[in-house]
Amino acid sequence: MKKSIQELEAIRNKTIDHINLRSGKGGYRVVVGMATCGIAAGARPVMMRLMEEVQKNSLVDVTIAQTGCIGACRLEPIIEVYSPDGSKVTYIKMDEEKAIKVVADHLINGKIVNEYTATTIDGKVVDPEMQ
Amino acid sequence: MSFIRSQILVCAGTGCNSSGSATLIKDLDKELKKHSLSKEVEVIRTGCFGLCELGPVVIVYPEGTFYSRVTSEDIAELVEEHLVKGRVLTRLVYHETIGDNKTISINDIGFFKSQERIALKNCGIIDPENIDEYLAYDGYKALQKVLLEMEPQEVIDTIKGAGLRGRGGAGFPTGMKWQFTKNAQGDSKYVACNADEGDPGAFMDRSVLEGDPHALIEAMTIAGYAIGANEGYVYVRAEYPIAVKRLAIAINQARDYGLLGDNILDSGFNFTLDIRLGSGAFVCGEETALLNSIEGKRGEPRPRPPFPANKGLFGKPTVLNNVETFANIPSIIRNGSDWYSNIGTEKSKGTKVFALGGKINNTGLLEIPMGTTLREIVYEIGGGIPNGKAFKAAQTGGPSGGCIPSEHLDTPIDYDSLIQIGSMMGSGGLIVMDEDNCMVDIARFFLDFTCDESCGKCPPCRIGTKRMLEILEDICAGKGKKGDIERLESLAIGIKSSSLCGLGQTAPNPVLSTIRYFRDEYEAHINEKRCPSGVCTELLSFVVVEEACKACGICKKKCPVDAITGEKKVIHNIDQQKCIKCGACIEACPFDAIVKK
Ligand SMILES: Cc1cc2nc3c(=O)[nH]c(=O)nc-3n(C[C@H](O)[C@H](O)[C@H](O)COP(=O)(O)O)c2cc1C
C-alpha cells in the first residue's frame, strides 16, 4: 500500500519505540533480580506485572532488564530503578501489588516509594521487617 | 503488540551464516518457546556487525551483551542463564585479546570504539528485511527532503560540497560525476550501481546490501532525481545470494510503500530499480565492462572517452557508483555537506570501510575516518598481530594496489597519500602481513589473479601480465636470472601505459611496490636462491637437526619418496636430491627435529 508522508512518519514513530531497546533509551531502567533466589522468591510474576503495567501506561522510554543475584537473597524479589541521571533506587521484597505502585508512583510520577526501599545501616542493607 | 523486554540480534550476514547462524535462530526460537519467553523476547536477524572472525555473533539487548562464536549447543544455556535468570553467560562473551577483562557491552570493544559508522550505520542494528526499521532510523527522510524541498542542482551541490569521492577504487569526486551526467544531452538517463565487488577479500559492499539494502535504494533514487533518470540497475555478483535476496525484498517493500515507482511521495518523480546478476568476472567490475554486461553483451571494457556520463548504458548518459559511495548519500543529504566535509582529511572526506584480514587479531569490517593511520588500524582497532610476530607490510587496493612497509605505518590513510607511497585505496581490502610472508610470493599471487582475470581484449594486459607472471614464477622456483627485476619493471611500465582499462593499467602495481620496498627479497631469491621468509618451497631444503633427532624412524615411514635414511638409533638424514619438499616429515616428527631452511 502506497504510504503518505504522514503515514511514513507514523511508522517511524511506532517502530522507533520498539527499536529503542537496542540504542538505550532516555528514561528509567528497571532491573529485576532473576537469579535462582529471585525466581524462587517470586521475581518472575513481579517482572511480568512490571512489563504489563509499563505497556498499559505506554511508558515507551522505560527499559526492563534482568540481572543476576544482587547478593541479598533474603530480600528478594529485588528490583532496582535507575534514573536517566544514573542514580539508583533499590526496592526489596517485591510482589505484584508493589510493582503496580512502583510503576504508578516512581516511573510515572517520579516519586520514590519509600516504604519499599532498602534501608542501609553502616553500608549493610537492613531488612525493614527486622527493624 | 506486547511488551518486548529483550531483543536478541543474530548476525545473518554471509560470514555468520556460513558459521551456522541460521540454525542458531531456529534453536533460539525453540528454546524461547520452551521457557514461554516468545512473547517477551524477540529474535531479530541483522546484517554484518563486522567481526566475522568471531561469528556467529549474537547480541542481547537492552544490555548489549556481545556473545561470539555461539554454537547450537550453547543456546539452551544462553537462554536459561541470560533470559530466564538474567545472568550474563560469561564464557561466551567476547573478550579482547589485548587485555584479560571480558567485555560485557558491545560498545566497550576496542574494535568498535575507534570506528565512525556512516555507510555501515545500520548494519548489525536493524532488521534488513523490515522497511519499517529502516524508516525508524531516519530512513527515506533524505529522499523526502530531496523530492519536496530541493532542486536537482541543489542536490548535486550538496554532494560536491561534502567532498564525497568514489569508494569503488578510483576516488573520482561523486558530485562532479553527477554534474557531468546531468549536463549531458539524452532523452533518457540511467543510474547504475556497481555491486560486483571483485577485489579478493573485500566484502563491504556485500555487508551494505545484506545489512542495509534500503540505504542503496534511497541513494539511487536521489541520484536519479539529481541527474534526471527514471531507471536504475544494480549489478550484483551472483555469488552473493543473501545480498541479492535481501535487496530484492527491499525493492519490493519500497515499491509497496510507494517509495519506488510512479509519482514518489506525490512529487511527480518516477523511478524504478532492477537487479542484474554478474557471474563473478573481475573485469565486470570495471565500469564500461559492467555496462556491457548489463546490456547483455560480453563483459569487455570499451575505450573511454566517451565516458559513461555521456554515453553509458544503452548509449545514454549514466551515473555509475559503487555501493559504499551510495550508502553515504542519505546521511549527507540529511546532515548537510558541512557535517560530512568536517570528517576526514583535506582532500579525502568522510569515512572509509576496510575489510581487515591476514595476520591480524581482529579480522573483520571496520569504518574509520579518512586520515586514520595504518598504525591505529593495525594495533588499536585490529588488536595487533597474532603470536607476537612482527609487522612486515599491509597490502591495500587488492590486485591493483601495493604493499605498505613498516616505515610508512604512520601515514594517514587517504586517497592521495596511499598513491604517494605506491599503493592505492582500491575498494578497501587491507591485508596485514608479518615476517612469515614472502613479498615475491605475494606479488606472484596477485599477478596470477590478474593474469587469470584479464579479459583478453587488449594485448598488453593479456600477454604482458602472462610474461610478468612467468618471470615471478621462475624467481619463486629458484630459476630467477640476473636482470629479471629490470625486465619486470620495464614490462610493468609498458603494460600500465598501454592497456585499455584499469585492470591492465594497475595490474603491475603489486610487483612495482614490492620491488620498491623489498628489493632485497627479490635479490635473495635471484642471486642466492634463498627465500628469506621461508615460503617459496622450491628454495627450501628440509634438514634434520641432529641434536633433536631421536632416530625413531617415524619420518622415514612417512616419506613418500624414500628420501630419508637412518636406522633405529642412527640419526636420520634427508637426501636432498630425492626430497620433493612435501613437508610430510615435518608434520610427522614428534620432536620437531626437522626444519625448513
Ligand atoms: C578491473 C577493475 C575492477 C573493478 N571492480 C570494481 C568493483 O568490483 N566494484 C566497484 O565499485 N568498482 C570497481 N571498479 C571501479 C569502477 O570501474 C568504477 O570506477 C567505480 O565503480 C565507480 O564508482 P565510484 O565512483 O562510486 O567509485 C573496478 C575497476 C577496474 C579497472
mmCIF file of N, CA, C and O in Angstrom, chain A residues 41-101:
data_model
loop_
_atom_site.group_PDB
_atom_site.id
_atom_site.type_symbol
_atom_site.label_atom_id
_atom_site.label_comp_id
_atom_site.label_asym_id
_atom_site.label_seq_id
_atom_site.Cartn_x
_atom_site.Cartn_y
_atom_site.Cartn_z
ATOM 1 N N ALA A 41 11.795 -16.620 44.981
ATOM 2 C CA ALA A 41 11.027 -15.721 45.833
ATOM 3 C C ALA A 41 9.874 -15.078 45.073
ATOM 4 O O ALA A 41 9.112 -14.302 45.647
ATOM 5 N N GLY A 42 9.782 -15.351 43.759
ATOM 6 C CA GLY A 42 8.646 -14.818 43.004
ATOM 7 C C GLY A 42 8.964 -13.634 42.116
ATOM 8 O O GLY A 42 8.122 -12.776 41.878
ATOM 9 N N ALA A 43 10.209 -13.558 41.622
ATOM 10 C CA ALA A 43 10.596 -12.417 40.790
ATOM 11 C C ALA A 43 9.890 -12.418 39.443
ATOM 12 O O ALA A 43 9.607 -11.375 38.876
ATOM 13 N N ARG A 44 9.596 -13.618 38.964
ATOM 14 C CA ARG A 44 9.030 -13.691 37.625
ATOM 15 C C ARG A 44 7.666 -13.000 37.509
ATOM 16 O O ARG A 44 7.481 -12.139 36.654
ATOM 17 N N PRO A 45 6.708 -13.329 38.392
ATOM 18 C CA PRO A 45 5.439 -12.602 38.312
ATOM 19 C C PRO A 45 5.625 -11.100 38.506
ATOM 20 O O PRO A 45 4.895 -10.311 37.911
ATOM 21 N N VAL A 46 6.615 -10.715 39.318
ATOM 22 C CA VAL A 46 6.861 -9.281 39.508
ATOM 23 C C VAL A 46 7.280 -8.660 38.190
ATOM 24 O O VAL A 46 6.780 -7.608 37.787
ATOM 25 N N MET A 47 8.177 -9.335 37.487
ATOM 26 C CA MET A 47 8.639 -8.780 36.226
ATOM 27 C C MET A 47 7.493 -8.737 35.215
ATOM 28 O O MET A 47 7.335 -7.756 34.493
ATOM 29 N N MET A 48 6.711 -9.809 35.172
ATOM 30 C CA MET A 48 5.598 -9.828 34.228
ATOM 31 C C MET A 48 4.640 -8.679 34.517
ATOM 32 O O MET A 48 4.159 -8.004 33.621
ATOM 33 N N ARG A 49 4.377 -8.455 35.782
ATOM 34 C CA ARG A 49 3.461 -7.384 36.167
ATOM 35 C C ARG A 49 4.038 -6.019 35.768
ATOM 36 O O ARG A 49 3.334 -5.157 35.250
ATOM 37 N N LEU A 50 5.348 -5.854 36.007
ATOM 38 C CA LEU A 50 6.011 -4.602 35.629
ATOM 39 C C LEU A 50 5.838 -4.358 34.129
ATOM 40 O O LEU A 50 5.468 -3.262 33.685
ATOM 41 N N MET A 51 6.099 -5.415 33.341
ATOM 42 C CA MET A 51 6.020 -5.270 31.893
ATOM 43 C C MET A 51 4.606 -4.902 31.467
ATOM 44 O O MET A 51 4.386 -4.059 30.606
ATOM 45 N N GLU A 52 3.637 -5.561 32.125
ATOM 46 C CA GLU A 52 2.249 -5.310 31.782
ATOM 47 C C GLU A 52 1.863 -3.862 32.082
ATOM 48 O O GLU A 52 1.247 -3.182 31.269
ATOM 49 N N GLU A 53 2.276 -3.394 33.265
ATOM 50 C CA GLU A 53 1.930 -2.031 33.673
ATOM 51 C C GLU A 53 2.596 -0.993 32.777
ATOM 52 O O GLU A 53 1.991 0.004 32.410
ATOM 53 N N VAL A 54 3.848 -1.256 32.453
ATOM 54 C CA VAL A 54 4.596 -0.323 31.609
ATOM 55 C C VAL A 54 3.927 -0.228 30.241
ATOM 56 O O VAL A 54 3.726 0.841 29.675
ATOM 57 N N GLN A 55 3.528 -1.389 29.750
ATOM 58 C CA GLN A 55 2.850 -1.465 28.463
ATOM 59 C C GLN A 55 1.503 -0.738 28.519
ATOM 60 O O GLN A 55 1.170 0.063 27.660
ATOM 61 N N LYS A 56 0.750 -1.021 29.577
ATOM 62 C CA LYS A 56 -0.593 -0.458 29.727
ATOM 63 C C LYS A 56 -0.539 1.058 29.774
ATOM 64 O O LYS A 56 -1.389 1.741 29.235
ATOM 65 N N ASN A 57 0.501 1.572 30.436
ATOM 66 C CA ASN A 57 0.602 3.020 30.578
ATOM 67 C C ASN A 57 1.421 3.671 29.465
ATOM 68 O O ASN A 57 1.766 4.850 29.553
ATOM 69 N N SER A 58 1.763 2.878 28.443
ATOM 70 C CA SER A 58 2.535 3.372 27.294
ATOM 71 C C SER A 58 3.790 4.128 27.710
ATOM 72 O O SER A 58 4.061 5.223 27.228
ATOM 73 N N LEU A 59 4.515 3.575 28.660
ATOM 74 C CA LEU A 59 5.768 4.220 29.075
ATOM 75 C C LEU A 59 6.876 3.780 28.117
ATOM 76 O O LEU A 59 7.648 2.882 28.413
ATOM 77 N N VAL A 60 6.932 4.444 26.965
ATOM 78 C CA VAL A 60 7.785 3.915 25.895
ATOM 79 C C VAL A 60 9.279 4.008 26.205
ATOM 80 O O VAL A 60 10.082 3.300 25.616
ATOM 81 N N ASP A 61 9.676 4.903 27.111
ATOM 82 C CA ASP A 61 11.122 5.008 27.301
ATOM 83 C C ASP A 61 11.621 4.235 28.523
ATOM 84 O O ASP A 61 12.723 4.436 28.987
ATOM 85 N N VAL A 62 10.788 3.358 29.035
ATOM 86 C CA VAL A 62 11.232 2.529 30.162
ATOM 87 C C VAL A 62 11.813 1.210 29.646
ATOM 88 O O VAL A 62 11.249 0.580 28.768
ATOM 89 N N THR A 63 12.958 0.838 30.177
ATOM 90 C CA THR A 63 13.559 -0.441 29.830
ATOM 91 C C THR A 63 13.407 -1.381 31.018
ATOM 92 O O THR A 63 13.626 -0.967 32.154
ATOM 93 N N ILE A 64 13.050 -2.613 30.726
ATOM 94 C CA ILE A 64 13.038 -3.589 31.808
ATOM 95 C C ILE A 64 14.070 -4.659 31.503
ATOM 96 O O ILE A 64 14.043 -5.264 30.433
ATOM 97 N N ALA A 65 14.991 -4.833 32.415
ATOM 98 C CA ALA A 65 16.032 -5.821 32.168
ATOM 99 C C ALA A 65 16.134 -6.704 33.391
ATOM 100 O O ALA A 65 15.573 -6.396 34.446
ATOM 101 N N GLN A 66 16.838 -7.794 33.251
ATOM 102 C CA GLN A 66 17.016 -8.621 34.421
ATOM 103 C C GLN A 66 18.492 -8.710 34.749
ATOM 104 O O GLN A 66 19.350 -8.419 33.946
ATOM 105 N N THR A 67 18.724 -9.097 35.968
ATOM 106 C CA THR A 67 20.114 -9.230 36.357
ATOM 107 C C THR A 67 20.230 -10.456 37.246
ATOM 108 O O THR A 67 19.245 -11.116 37.547
ATOM 109 N N GLY A 68 21.437 -10.754 37.629
ATOM 110 C CA GLY A 68 21.647 -11.938 38.451
ATOM 111 C C GLY A 68 21.433 -11.621 39.914
ATOM 112 O O GLY A 68 20.749 -10.675 40.279
ATOM 113 N N CYS A 69 22.063 -12.387 40.749
ATOM 114 C CA CYS A 69 21.903 -12.256 42.184
ATOM 115 C C CYS A 69 22.619 -11.004 42.654
ATOM 116 O O CYS A 69 23.784 -10.793 42.373
ATOM 117 N N ILE A 70 21.891 -10.159 43.352
ATOM 118 C CA ILE A 70 22.495 -8.921 43.820
ATOM 119 C C ILE A 70 23.295 -9.179 45.091
ATOM 120 O O ILE A 70 24.147 -8.399 45.487
ATOM 121 N N GLY A 71 23.016 -10.292 45.754
ATOM 122 C CA GLY A 71 23.803 -10.658 46.924
ATOM 123 C C GLY A 71 23.042 -10.502 48.221
ATOM 124 O O GLY A 71 23.599 -10.633 49.299
ATOM 125 N N ALA A 72 21.755 -10.203 48.105
ATOM 126 C CA ALA A 72 20.944 -10.070 49.314
ATOM 127 C C ALA A 72 19.721 -10.948 49.152
ATOM 128 O O ALA A 72 18.585 -10.482 49.110
ATOM 129 N N CYS A 73 19.987 -12.240 49.060
ATOM 130 C CA CYS A 73 18.949 -13.186 48.657
ATOM 131 C C CYS A 73 17.731 -13.142 49.575
ATOM 132 O O CYS A 73 16.609 -13.340 49.154
ATOM 133 N N ARG A 74 17.976 -12.855 50.836
ATOM 134 C CA ARG A 74 16.836 -12.884 51.763
ATOM 135 C C ARG A 74 15.862 -11.739 51.492
ATOM 136 O O ARG A 74 14.757 -11.735 52.003
ATOM 137 N N LEU A 75 16.307 -10.733 50.726
ATOM 138 C CA LEU A 75 15.440 -9.587 50.456
ATOM 139 C C LEU A 75 14.720 -9.700 49.114
ATOM 140 O O LEU A 75 14.016 -8.801 48.697
ATOM 141 N N GLU A 76 14.939 -10.793 48.392
ATOM 142 C CA GLU A 76 14.328 -10.954 47.074
ATOM 143 C C GLU A 76 12.816 -11.074 47.208
ATOM 144 O O GLU A 76 12.329 -11.480 48.278
ATOM 145 N N PRO A 77 12.061 -10.834 46.139
ATOM 146 C CA PRO A 77 12.482 -10.242 44.869
ATOM 147 C C PRO A 77 12.923 -8.776 45.010
ATOM 148 O O PRO A 77 12.215 -8.001 45.640
ATOM 149 N N ILE A 78 14.052 -8.502 44.396
ATOM 150 C CA ILE A 78 14.585 -7.148 44.439
ATOM 151 C C ILE A 78 14.457 -6.527 43.053
ATOM 152 O O ILE A 78 14.726 -7.191 42.053
ATOM 153 N N ILE A 79 14.045 -5.282 42.987
ATOM 154 C CA ILE A 79 14.165 -4.565 41.716
ATOM 155 C C ILE A 79 14.897 -3.257 41.962
ATOM 156 O O ILE A 79 14.823 -2.688 43.057
ATOM 157 N N GLU A 80 15.625 -2.832 40.951
ATOM 158 C CA GLU A 80 16.327 -1.564 41.082
ATOM 159 C C GLU A 80 15.902 -0.654 39.936
ATOM 160 O O GLU A 80 15.800 -1.087 38.797
ATOM 161 N N VAL A 81 15.633 0.588 40.279
ATOM 162 C CA VAL A 81 15.208 1.553 39.263
ATOM 163 C C VAL A 81 16.324 2.577 39.073
ATOM 164 O O VAL A 81 16.701 3.274 40.005
ATOM 165 N N TYR A 82 16.866 2.602 37.863
ATOM 166 C CA TYR A 82 17.916 3.564 37.540
ATOM 167 C C TYR A 82 17.292 4.760 36.857
ATOM 168 O O TYR A 82 16.543 4.619 35.896
ATOM 169 N N SER A 83 17.619 5.957 37.326
ATOM 170 C CA SER A 83 17.148 7.171 36.669
ATOM 171 C C SER A 83 18.076 7.476 35.509
ATOM 172 O O SER A 83 19.207 6.999 35.490
ATOM 173 N N PRO A 84 17.596 8.310 34.579
ATOM 174 C CA PRO A 84 18.478 8.697 33.470
ATOM 175 C C PRO A 84 19.777 9.336 33.972
ATOM 176 O O PRO A 84 20.799 9.249 33.316
ATOM 177 N N ASP A 85 19.747 9.968 35.137
ATOM 178 C CA ASP A 85 20.971 10.605 35.635
ATOM 179 C C ASP A 85 21.917 9.602 36.285
ATOM 180 O O ASP A 85 22.979 9.963 36.784
ATOM 181 N N GLY A 86 21.509 8.325 36.335
ATOM 182 C CA GLY A 86 22.419 7.304 36.853
ATOM 183 C C GLY A 86 22.154 6.922 38.299
ATOM 184 O O GLY A 86 22.670 5.922 38.778
ATOM 185 N N SER A 87 21.349 7.709 39.001
ATOM 186 C CA SER A 87 21.084 7.363 40.397
ATOM 187 C C SER A 87 20.155 6.151 40.453
ATOM 188 O O SER A 87 19.454 5.847 39.494
ATOM 189 N N LYS A 88 20.171 5.495 41.604
ATOM 190 C CA LYS A 88 19.504 4.203 41.658
ATOM 191 C C LYS A 88 18.705 4.048 42.939
ATOM 192 O O LYS A 88 19.134 4.474 44.007
ATOM 193 N N VAL A 89 17.524 3.475 42.819
ATOM 194 C CA VAL A 89 16.727 3.172 43.998
ATOM 195 C C VAL A 89 16.507 1.659 44.035
ATOM 196 O O VAL A 89 16.179 1.063 43.018
ATOM 197 N N THR A 90 16.717 1.053 45.195
ATOM 198 C CA THR A 90 16.531 -0.391 45.302
ATOM 199 C C THR A 90 15.255 -0.695 46.082
ATOM 200 O O THR A 90 15.062 -0.203 47.199
ATOM 201 N N TYR A 91 14.368 -1.459 45.458
ATOM 202 C CA TYR A 91 13.154 -1.906 46.157
ATOM 203 C C TYR A 91 13.308 -3.373 46.495
ATOM 204 O O TYR A 91 13.801 -4.157 45.680
ATOM 205 N N ILE A 92 12.880 -3.745 47.702
ATOM 206 C CA ILE A 92 13.081 -5.135 48.115
ATOM 207 C C ILE A 92 11.758 -5.806 48.455
ATOM 208 O O ILE A 92 10.731 -5.135 48.601
ATOM 209 N N LYS A 93 11.825 -7.131 48.536
ATOM 210 C CA LYS A 93 10.648 -7.924 48.901
ATOM 211 C C LYS A 93 9.420 -7.518 48.098
ATOM 212 O O LYS A 93 8.365 -7.216 48.659
ATOM 213 N N MET A 94 9.620 -7.495 46.794
ATOM 214 C CA MET A 94 8.553 -7.029 45.914
ATOM 215 C C MET A 94 7.495 -8.103 45.702
ATOM 216 O O MET A 94 7.751 -9.299 45.816
ATOM 217 N N ASP A 95 6.293 -7.627 45.379
ATOM 218 C CA ASP A 95 5.268 -8.532 44.871
ATOM 219 C C ASP A 95 4.504 -7.785 43.787
ATOM 220 O O ASP A 95 4.850 -6.646 43.457
ATOM 221 N N GLU A 96 3.477 -8.408 43.242
ATOM 222 C CA GLU A 96 2.795 -7.784 42.111
ATOM 223 C C GLU A 96 2.127 -6.468 42.496
ATOM 224 O O GLU A 96 2.142 -5.507 41.741
ATOM 225 N N GLU A 97 1.517 -6.437 43.674
ATOM 226 C CA GLU A 97 0.858 -5.211 44.136
ATOM 227 C C GLU A 97 1.852 -4.062 44.233
ATOM 228 O O GLU A 97 1.613 -2.954 43.775
ATOM 229 N N LYS A 98 3.002 -4.383 44.842
ATOM 230 C CA LYS A 98 4.033 -3.345 44.997
ATOM 231 C C LYS A 98 4.534 -2.883 43.635
ATOM 232 O O LYS A 98 4.832 -1.695 43.433
ATOM 233 N N ALA A 99 4.632 -3.827 42.702
ATOM 234 C CA ALA A 99 5.117 -3.474 41.365
ATOM 235 C C ALA A 99 4.199 -2.444 40.722
ATOM 236 O O ALA A 99 4.659 -1.471 40.115
ATOM 237 N N ILE A 100 2.899 -2.640 40.901
ATOM 238 C CA ILE A 100 1.941 -1.689 40.321
ATOM 239 C C ILE A 100 2.170 -0.297 40.893
ATOM 240 O O ILE A 100 2.168 0.701 40.176
ATOM 241 N N LYS A 101 2.408 -0.263 42.192
ATOM 242 C CA LYS A 101 2.607 1.040 42.847
ATOM 243 C C LYS A 101 3.923 1.700 42.404
ATOM 244 O O LYS A 101 3.973 2.906 42.199
#
